[in-house]
Amino acid sequence: MSIISRLAADKNLSDSELKALLETNEYDDELCETADIIRRTWYGADVYIRGLIEFTNYCKNDCFYCGIRRSNKNAERYRLSRGEILSRCAEGYGLGFRTFVLQGGEDPYYTDERVCRIVSEIRRKYPDCAITLSIGEKPRESYKAYFDAGADRYLLRHETADNAHYSRLHPSGMSLENRKRCLFDLKDIGYQVGSGFMVGSPYQTTENLISDLRFLKELGPHMIGIGPYITHKDTPFKDKKSGSLELTLRLISILRLMFPTALIPATTALGTIHPLGREMGLKAGANVVMPNLSPVSVRKKYELYENKICTGEEAAECRGCLERRVISAGYKIVVDRGDNVEIRD
Ligand code: SAM
């Protein structure tokens, strides 16, 4: 049995086998073809869209890689009001979005009470939609309160599953242990959970990536988001190299083989490092795209990394552009919540 068939058959590959898959391009064609067969077995040609609302770029954290880190005095900060968020949902619903993703920095202005109020209003107005939160590390009680208010999914990348690497990417005070605690709490509460990591983040080794894959197996997430790390000039990593397209695509295929039913986005970061990055991501096994639903007036301000794409167009244009891209890659966008097949009724 080939190494790829064994990976697809959920056999436990050794570290040296995973290393061989990750470090050479020898298996890339077979990986990509097998990943596409598996995604079509579970999801056909369907691609799910998530309306991404970046509602605040204030952040109390100071992650070394991130453009909206607290210490970046050049970031022009903004917050969306509840009314603005709801009006983005209204526009998104009309465009066929059945998932809204509320993402932001860790902004203390949005107390649990405020978050719950926003979530419950969206839940009341759009009972047929999924509400995804991506607002960082919180105590378990906060996660539970958002869940009870109507949130059903949560995205929190673990960033790296290696302690030493984690501490090279984050200031002291942040820990991998707490990140993991959050992820397991979220799962335990009943959320559909998404985790993931940046590809090519500074100091990342192949061994770190193997730990990431093994950690994801332990967590069993419903969604896995990966994208290349991209440098931002106003961070301590301004002189570091960005991650590569090839390795990101290779990892998307590996993830599809290891997690056949996972929802895997072809991310904006992938589209930023190559004009056809998202199309290639879909062909490599991704089945989700996340068009931007934030008001155009704030888009450029949510600058996690430089040259981020899709910051100038209205939501309808973004939706139309992605529709064409998805079709050109051989798939189709569907109007659907896009839950993981394993938890559908
Ligand atoms: N605060 C929330 C959190 O920590 O999950 C959500 C917002 S955070 C900015 C979303 C994701 O952006 C992070 O999980 C990280 O992987 C990604 N990100 C941040 N800086 C990046 C960069 N320079 N290049 C690529 N991705 C980046």
Short mmCIF file of C-alpha atoms and ligand atoms in Angstrom, two decimals:
data_model
loop_
_atom_site.label_atom_id
_atom_site.label_comp_id
_atom_site.label_asym_id
_atom_site.label_seq_id
_atom_site.Cartn_x
_atom_site.Cartn_y
_atom_site.Cartn_z
CA MET A 1 0.00 0.00 0.00
CA SER A 2 1.40 3.40 -0.92
CA ILE A 3 2.09 5.97 1.74
CA ILE A 4 -0.82 8.08 0.46
CA SER A 5 -3.32 5.21 0.47
CA ARG A 6 -2.23 4.42 4.01
CA LEU A 7 -2.73 8.01 5.10
CA ALA A 8 -6.18 8.02 3.47
CA ALA A 9 -7.04 4.70 5.13
CA ASP A 10 -6.41 6.35 8.49
CA LYS A 11 -3.30 4.35 9.16
CA ASN A 12 -0.95 5.98 11.58
CA LEU A 13 2.03 7.17 9.60
CA SER A 14 5.32 7.39 11.42
CA ASP A 15 7.01 10.76 11.92
CA SER A 16 9.57 9.92 9.25
CA GLU A 17 6.83 9.08 6.73
CA LEU A 18 5.02 12.34 7.47
CA LYS A 19 8.31 14.17 7.17
CA ALA A 20 8.87 12.67 3.72
CA LEU A 21 5.39 13.77 2.62
CA LEU A 22 5.91 17.28 3.96
CA GLU A 23 9.43 17.92 2.74
CA THR A 24 9.38 16.77 -0.88
CA ASN A 25 7.20 17.54 -3.88
CA GLU A 26 7.44 13.91 -5.00
CA TYR A 27 3.93 13.03 -3.78
CA ASP A 28 2.19 16.33 -4.62
CA ASP A 29 0.20 15.21 -7.69
CA GLU A 30 -1.02 12.01 -6.07
CA LEU A 31 -1.82 13.83 -2.82
CA CYS A 32 -3.88 16.44 -4.64
CA GLU A 33 -5.76 13.91 -6.80
CA THR A 34 -6.55 11.66 -3.83
CA ALA A 35 -7.66 14.64 -1.74
CA ASP A 36 -10.07 15.70 -4.49
CA ILE A 37 -11.55 12.21 -4.73
CA ILE A 38 -12.11 12.16 -0.97
CA ARG A 39 -13.69 15.63 -0.82
CA ARG A 40 -16.04 14.68 -3.69
CA THR A 41 -17.00 11.45 -1.90
CA TRP A 42 -18.21 13.41 1.11
CA TYR A 43 -19.21 16.80 -0.28
CA GLY A 44 -19.50 16.37 -4.06
CA ALA A 45 -18.56 19.57 -5.85
CA ASP A 46 -20.20 21.75 -3.18
CA VAL A 47 -18.34 24.74 -1.77
CA TYR A 48 -19.77 26.48 1.30
CA ILE A 49 -19.56 30.21 1.79
CA ARG A 50 -19.11 31.96 5.12
CA GLY A 51 -19.83 35.67 5.43
CA LEU A 52 -16.90 37.08 7.36
CA ILE A 53 -17.66 40.14 9.48
CA GLU A 54 -14.47 41.58 10.98
CA PHE A 55 -16.18 43.62 13.66
CA THR A 56 -13.26 44.97 15.71
CA ASN A 57 -9.53 45.33 15.22
CA TYR A 58 -8.84 46.33 18.83
CA CYS A 59 -6.85 43.59 20.51
CA LYS A 60 -5.44 43.22 24.00
CA ASN A 61 -2.94 40.62 22.79
CA ASP A 62 0.46 41.24 21.30
CA CYS A 63 1.11 38.19 19.09
CA PHE A 64 4.43 38.79 17.33
CA TYR A 65 3.09 37.93 13.86
CA CYS A 66 -0.16 39.87 13.80
CA GLY A 67 -0.79 43.30 12.26
CA ILE A 68 -3.55 44.18 14.74
CA ARG A 69 -1.42 43.39 17.80
CA ARG A 70 -1.81 45.81 20.70
CA SER A 71 1.60 47.43 20.22
CA ASN A 72 1.04 48.37 16.59
CA LYS A 73 0.47 52.09 16.99
CA ASN A 74 0.06 52.48 13.23
CA ALA A 75 -3.10 50.39 13.16
CA GLU A 76 -6.17 52.58 12.82
CA ARG A 77 -8.63 51.01 15.23
CA TYR A 78 -12.38 50.55 14.64
CA ARG A 79 -15.38 48.78 16.06
CA LEU A 80 -18.70 47.99 14.41
CA SER A 81 -21.89 48.74 16.31
CA ARG A 82 -24.57 46.10 16.82
CA GLY A 83 -26.66 47.83 14.17
CA GLU A 84 -23.79 47.75 11.68
CA ILE A 85 -23.18 44.06 12.33
CA LEU A 86 -26.87 43.29 11.85
CA SER A 87 -27.00 45.24 8.62
CA ARG A 88 -24.04 43.22 7.30
CA CYS A 89 -25.98 40.04 8.15
CA ALA A 90 -29.04 41.39 6.30
CA GLU A 91 -26.99 42.06 3.19
CA GLY A 92 -25.25 38.69 3.51
CA TYR A 93 -28.51 36.82 3.86
CA GLY A 94 -29.77 38.39 0.64
CA LEU A 95 -26.58 37.25 -1.10
CA GLY A 96 -27.13 33.63 -0.04
CA PHE A 97 -24.95 33.43 3.06
CA ARG A 98 -26.23 30.97 5.66
CA THR A 99 -23.24 31.28 7.97
CA PHE A 100 -22.05 34.48 9.57
CA VAL A 101 -18.58 34.55 11.07
CA LEU A 102 -18.00 37.27 13.63
CA GLN A 103 -14.27 37.68 13.94
CA GLY A 104 -12.21 40.20 15.84
CA GLY A 105 -9.27 40.94 18.03
CA GLU A 106 -9.67 40.23 21.73
CA ASP A 107 -11.48 43.47 22.47
CA PRO A 108 -12.64 43.97 26.08
CA TYR A 109 -15.29 46.45 24.88
CA TYR A 110 -17.31 43.45 23.72
CA THR A 111 -18.25 42.13 27.12
CA ASP A 112 -20.04 38.80 27.35
CA GLU A 113 -23.28 40.70 27.68
CA ARG A 114 -22.65 42.62 24.45
CA VAL A 115 -21.56 39.53 22.56
CA CYS A 116 -24.62 37.60 23.76
CA ARG A 117 -26.92 40.42 22.74
CA ILE A 118 -25.46 40.50 19.22
CA VAL A 119 -25.56 36.72 18.91
CA SER A 120 -29.13 36.39 20.17
CA GLU A 121 -30.38 39.06 17.79
CA ILE A 122 -28.75 37.35 14.83
CA ARG A 123 -30.16 34.02 16.03
CA ARG A 124 -33.67 35.50 16.30
CA LYS A 125 -33.56 37.14 12.87
CA TYR A 126 -31.86 34.28 11.01
CA PRO A 127 -32.92 31.01 12.62
CA ASP A 128 -31.75 29.07 9.56
CA CYS A 129 -28.18 30.40 9.73
CA ALA A 130 -25.09 29.22 11.57
CA ILE A 131 -23.38 31.76 13.80
CA THR A 132 -19.64 31.35 14.13
CA LEU A 133 -17.58 33.29 16.62
CA SER A 134 -13.84 33.86 16.35
CA ILE A 135 -12.98 36.18 19.21
CA GLY A 136 -10.12 34.39 20.90
CA GLU A 137 -9.44 32.91 24.31
CA LYS A 138 -12.19 33.23 26.94
CA PRO A 139 -13.19 31.53 30.16
CA ARG A 140 -15.41 28.49 29.76
CA GLU A 141 -18.41 30.37 31.22
CA SER A 142 -18.19 32.98 28.48
CA TYR A 143 -18.13 30.31 25.77
CA LYS A 144 -21.14 28.68 27.42
CA ALA A 145 -23.02 32.00 27.54
CA TYR A 146 -22.42 32.65 23.81
CA PHE A 147 -23.51 29.10 23.01
CA ASP A 148 -26.71 29.51 25.03
CA ALA A 149 -27.34 32.81 23.21
CA GLY A 150 -27.29 30.96 19.89
CA ALA A 151 -23.71 30.66 18.64
CA ASP A 152 -23.04 27.26 17.15
CA ARG A 153 -19.48 27.31 15.84
CA TYR A 154 -16.16 28.70 17.08
CA LEU A 155 -12.89 29.23 15.24
CA LEU A 156 -9.71 29.29 17.28
CA ARG A 157 -6.49 28.24 15.62
CA HIS A 158 -4.09 26.55 17.99
CA GLU A 159 -1.32 28.30 15.94
CA THR A 160 1.34 25.73 16.82
CA ALA A 161 1.18 22.60 18.96
CA ASP A 162 4.77 22.90 20.12
CA ASN A 163 5.35 24.71 23.41
CA ALA A 164 8.75 26.13 22.50
CA HIS A 165 7.51 27.31 19.11
CA TYR A 166 4.38 28.79 20.73
CA SER A 167 6.51 30.91 23.00
CA ARG A 168 8.54 32.24 20.07
CA LEU A 169 5.33 33.46 18.43
CA HIS A 170 3.61 34.92 21.48
CA PRO A 171 4.58 37.09 24.43
CA SER A 172 4.81 35.57 27.88
CA GLY A 173 1.37 35.54 29.42
CA MET A 174 -0.06 33.62 26.49
CA SER A 175 0.26 29.85 26.57
CA LEU A 176 -0.41 26.84 24.41
CA GLU A 177 -1.91 25.21 27.47
CA ASN A 178 -4.66 27.84 27.69
CA ARG A 179 -5.24 27.75 23.93
CA LYS A 180 -5.79 24.00 24.16
CA ARG A 181 -7.98 24.37 27.22
CA CYS A 182 -10.20 26.74 25.23
CA LEU A 183 -10.49 24.31 22.32
CA PHE A 184 -11.44 21.37 24.51
CA ASP A 185 -13.94 23.51 26.47
CA LEU A 186 -15.55 24.63 23.22
CA LYS A 187 -15.91 21.06 22.03
CA ASP A 188 -17.26 19.92 25.35
CA ILE A 189 -19.89 22.68 25.37
CA GLY A 190 -21.15 21.46 22.01
CA TYR A 191 -19.73 23.90 19.48
CA GLN A 192 -18.60 22.84 16.03
CA VAL A 193 -14.97 23.72 16.50
CA GLY A 194 -12.40 24.94 14.02
CA SER A 195 -8.69 24.99 14.70
CA GLY A 196 -5.56 25.29 12.60
CA PHE A 197 -2.26 27.06 12.15
CA MET A 198 -0.23 29.32 9.91
CA VAL A 199 2.05 27.61 7.42
CA GLY A 200 5.60 28.93 7.40
CA SER A 201 5.31 30.96 10.58
CA PRO A 202 8.73 32.12 11.81
CA TYR A 203 10.87 29.34 13.32
CA GLN A 204 8.39 26.62 12.25
CA THR A 205 10.03 23.24 11.57
CA THR A 206 8.69 20.11 9.89
CA GLU A 207 8.61 18.53 13.35
CA ASN A 208 6.32 21.36 14.50
CA LEU A 209 3.98 20.64 11.59
CA ILE A 210 3.91 16.96 12.52
CA SER A 211 2.95 17.98 16.07
CA ASP A 212 0.20 20.16 14.58
CA LEU A 213 -1.23 17.21 12.64
CA ARG A 214 -1.06 14.98 15.69
CA PHE A 215 -2.68 17.60 17.90
CA LEU A 216 -5.53 18.03 15.41
CA LYS A 217 -6.09 14.25 15.52
CA GLU A 218 -6.37 14.45 19.28
CA LEU A 219 -8.81 17.40 19.11
CA GLY A 220 -10.97 16.08 16.25
CA PRO A 221 -12.14 19.49 14.96
CA HIS A 222 -15.06 19.93 12.55
CA MET A 223 -13.21 22.66 10.65
CA ILE A 224 -9.51 23.18 9.99
CA GLY A 225 -8.21 26.54 8.81
CA ILE A 226 -4.67 26.88 7.57
CA GLY A 227 -3.09 29.62 5.52
CA PRO A 228 0.39 30.91 4.85
CA TYR A 229 1.95 33.21 7.40
CA ILE A 230 2.38 36.60 5.69
CA THR A 231 4.71 39.26 7.00
CA HIS A 232 3.50 42.60 8.31
CA LYS A 233 5.90 45.53 8.50
CA ASP A 234 4.66 46.79 11.88
CA THR A 235 5.43 43.62 13.83
CA PRO A 236 8.59 42.21 15.40
CA PHE A 237 8.62 39.67 12.53
CA LYS A 238 8.86 42.34 9.84
CA ASP A 239 12.06 40.80 8.45
CA LYS A 240 10.80 37.21 8.40
CA LYS A 241 9.84 35.36 5.24
CA SER A 242 6.21 34.57 4.40
CA GLY A 243 5.02 30.97 4.12
CA SER A 244 4.91 29.17 0.77
CA LEU A 245 2.07 28.33 -1.55
CA GLU A 246 3.40 24.83 -2.24
CA LEU A 247 3.62 23.77 1.38
CA THR A 248 0.19 25.22 2.17
CA LEU A 249 -1.41 23.28 -0.70
CA ARG A 250 0.43 20.11 0.29
CA LEU A 251 -0.85 20.49 3.84
CA ILE A 252 -4.44 21.09 2.68
CA SER A 253 -4.29 17.76 0.82
CA ILE A 254 -2.73 15.97 3.78
CA LEU A 255 -5.46 17.39 6.04
CA ARG A 256 -8.18 16.23 3.61
CA LEU A 257 -6.73 12.72 3.72
CA MET A 258 -6.41 12.67 7.49
CA PHE A 259 -9.76 14.42 8.15
CA PRO A 260 -12.01 13.35 5.25
CA THR A 261 -15.13 15.19 6.46
CA ALA A 262 -13.50 18.37 7.75
CA LEU A 263 -14.57 21.76 6.48
CA ILE A 264 -11.39 23.30 5.15
CA PRO A 265 -11.32 26.87 3.80
CA ALA A 266 -9.29 28.09 0.87
CA THR A 267 -8.25 31.16 2.85
CA THR A 268 -7.83 34.81 1.96
CA ALA A 269 -4.16 34.51 2.94
CA LEU A 270 -3.76 31.81 0.27
CA GLY A 271 -5.36 34.16 -2.25
CA THR A 272 -3.01 36.90 -1.11
CA ILE A 273 0.24 35.02 -1.82
CA HIS A 274 -0.92 33.88 -5.27
CA PRO A 275 -3.67 35.31 -7.52
CA LEU A 276 -5.10 31.80 -8.02
CA GLY A 277 -4.26 30.57 -4.52
CA ARG A 278 -7.86 29.94 -3.50
CA GLU A 279 -8.66 28.02 -6.70
CA MET A 280 -5.59 25.87 -6.10
CA GLY A 281 -6.63 25.40 -2.49
CA LEU A 282 -10.02 24.08 -3.58
CA LYS A 283 -8.41 21.67 -6.03
CA ALA A 284 -6.08 20.48 -3.26
CA GLY A 285 -9.02 19.51 -1.03
CA ALA A 286 -10.53 22.67 0.49
CA ASN A 287 -14.34 23.04 0.42
CA VAL A 288 -15.08 26.43 2.01
CA VAL A 289 -14.51 30.05 1.02
CA MET A 290 -14.99 33.05 3.26
CA PRO A 291 -15.95 36.19 1.34
CA ASN A 292 -15.64 39.42 3.25
CA LEU A 293 -18.90 40.94 4.49
CA SER A 294 -17.30 43.73 6.50
CA PRO A 295 -18.15 47.29 5.42
CA VAL A 296 -15.69 48.44 2.75
CA SER A 297 -14.85 51.45 4.92
CA VAL A 298 -13.10 49.26 7.53
CA ARG A 299 -11.71 46.42 5.43
CA LYS A 300 -8.20 47.80 5.00
CA LYS A 301 -7.98 48.39 8.73
CA TYR A 302 -8.32 44.70 9.56
CA GLU A 303 -4.81 44.21 8.31
CA LEU A 304 -3.43 41.05 9.91
CA TYR A 305 -0.79 40.94 7.18
CA GLU A 306 0.20 43.10 4.23
CA ASN A 307 -1.45 43.30 0.80
CA LYS A 308 -4.55 41.48 2.00
CA ILE A 309 -6.89 40.99 -0.96
CA CYS A 310 -10.61 41.82 -1.27
CA THR A 311 -10.42 45.05 0.69
CA GLY A 312 -11.94 47.29 -1.97
CA GLU A 313 -15.04 45.56 -3.25
CA GLU A 314 -18.60 45.58 -1.98
CA ALA A 315 -19.89 42.28 -0.57
CA ALA A 316 -21.94 41.53 -3.69
CA GLU A 317 -18.86 41.96 -5.91
CA CYS A 318 -16.81 39.73 -3.62
CA ARG A 319 -19.52 37.09 -3.70
CA GLY A 320 -19.74 37.26 -7.52
CA CYS A 321 -15.97 37.16 -7.96
CA LEU A 322 -15.68 34.10 -5.73
CA GLU A 323 -18.56 32.39 -7.52
CA ARG A 324 -16.64 32.70 -10.80
CA ARG A 325 -13.42 31.51 -9.21
CA VAL A 326 -15.10 28.47 -7.65
CA ILE A 327 -16.72 27.51 -10.97
CA SER A 328 -13.42 27.92 -12.79
CA ALA A 329 -11.83 25.47 -10.35
CA GLY A 330 -14.55 22.88 -11.11
CA TYR A 331 -16.85 23.29 -8.10
CA LYS A 332 -20.06 25.15 -7.20
CA ILE A 333 -21.14 27.47 -4.40
CA VAL A 334 -24.25 26.31 -2.59
CA VAL A 335 -26.73 28.20 -0.41
CA ASP A 336 -26.48 26.10 2.72
CA ARG A 337 -25.32 26.31 6.33
CA GLY A 338 -22.60 23.90 5.32
CA ASP A 339 -22.40 21.86 8.50
CA ASN A 340 -19.91 19.03 8.77
CA VAL A 341 -21.61 15.95 7.21
CA GLU A 342 -21.00 13.99 10.38
CA ILE A 343 -23.34 16.16 12.43
CA ARG A 344 -26.13 16.70 9.91
CA ASP A 345 -29.60 15.34 10.83
N1 SAM B 1 -8.49 37.02 17.97
C1 SAM B 1 -9.01 35.83 17.39
C2 SAM B 1 -8.07 34.67 17.61
O1 SAM B 1 -7.03 34.83 18.21
O2 SAM B 1 -8.42 33.56 17.20
C3 SAM B 1 -9.37 35.96 15.92
C4 SAM B 1 -8.60 36.93 15.11
S1 SAM B 1 -6.94 36.40 14.70
C5 SAM B 1 -6.30 37.85 13.97
C6 SAM B 1 -7.26 35.28 13.36
C7 SAM B 1 -6.11 34.50 12.80
O3 SAM B 1 -5.32 35.34 11.95
C8 SAM B 1 -5.11 33.95 13.76
O4 SAM B 1 -5.57 32.75 14.30
C9 SAM B 1 -3.82 33.81 12.93
O5 SAM B 1 -3.58 32.46 12.57
C10 SAM B 1 -4.14 34.66 11.69
N2 SAM B 1 -3.06 35.63 11.45
C11 SAM B 1 -2.65 36.61 12.26
N3 SAM B 1 -1.57 37.24 11.75
C12 SAM B 1 -1.29 36.63 10.57
C13 SAM B 1 -0.28 36.80 9.58
N4 SAM B 1 0.67 37.72 9.73
N5 SAM B 1 -0.29 35.99 8.50
C14 SAM B 1 -1.25 35.06 8.36
N6 SAM B 1 -2.23 34.83 9.26
C15 SAM B 1 -2.25 35.61 10.36
#
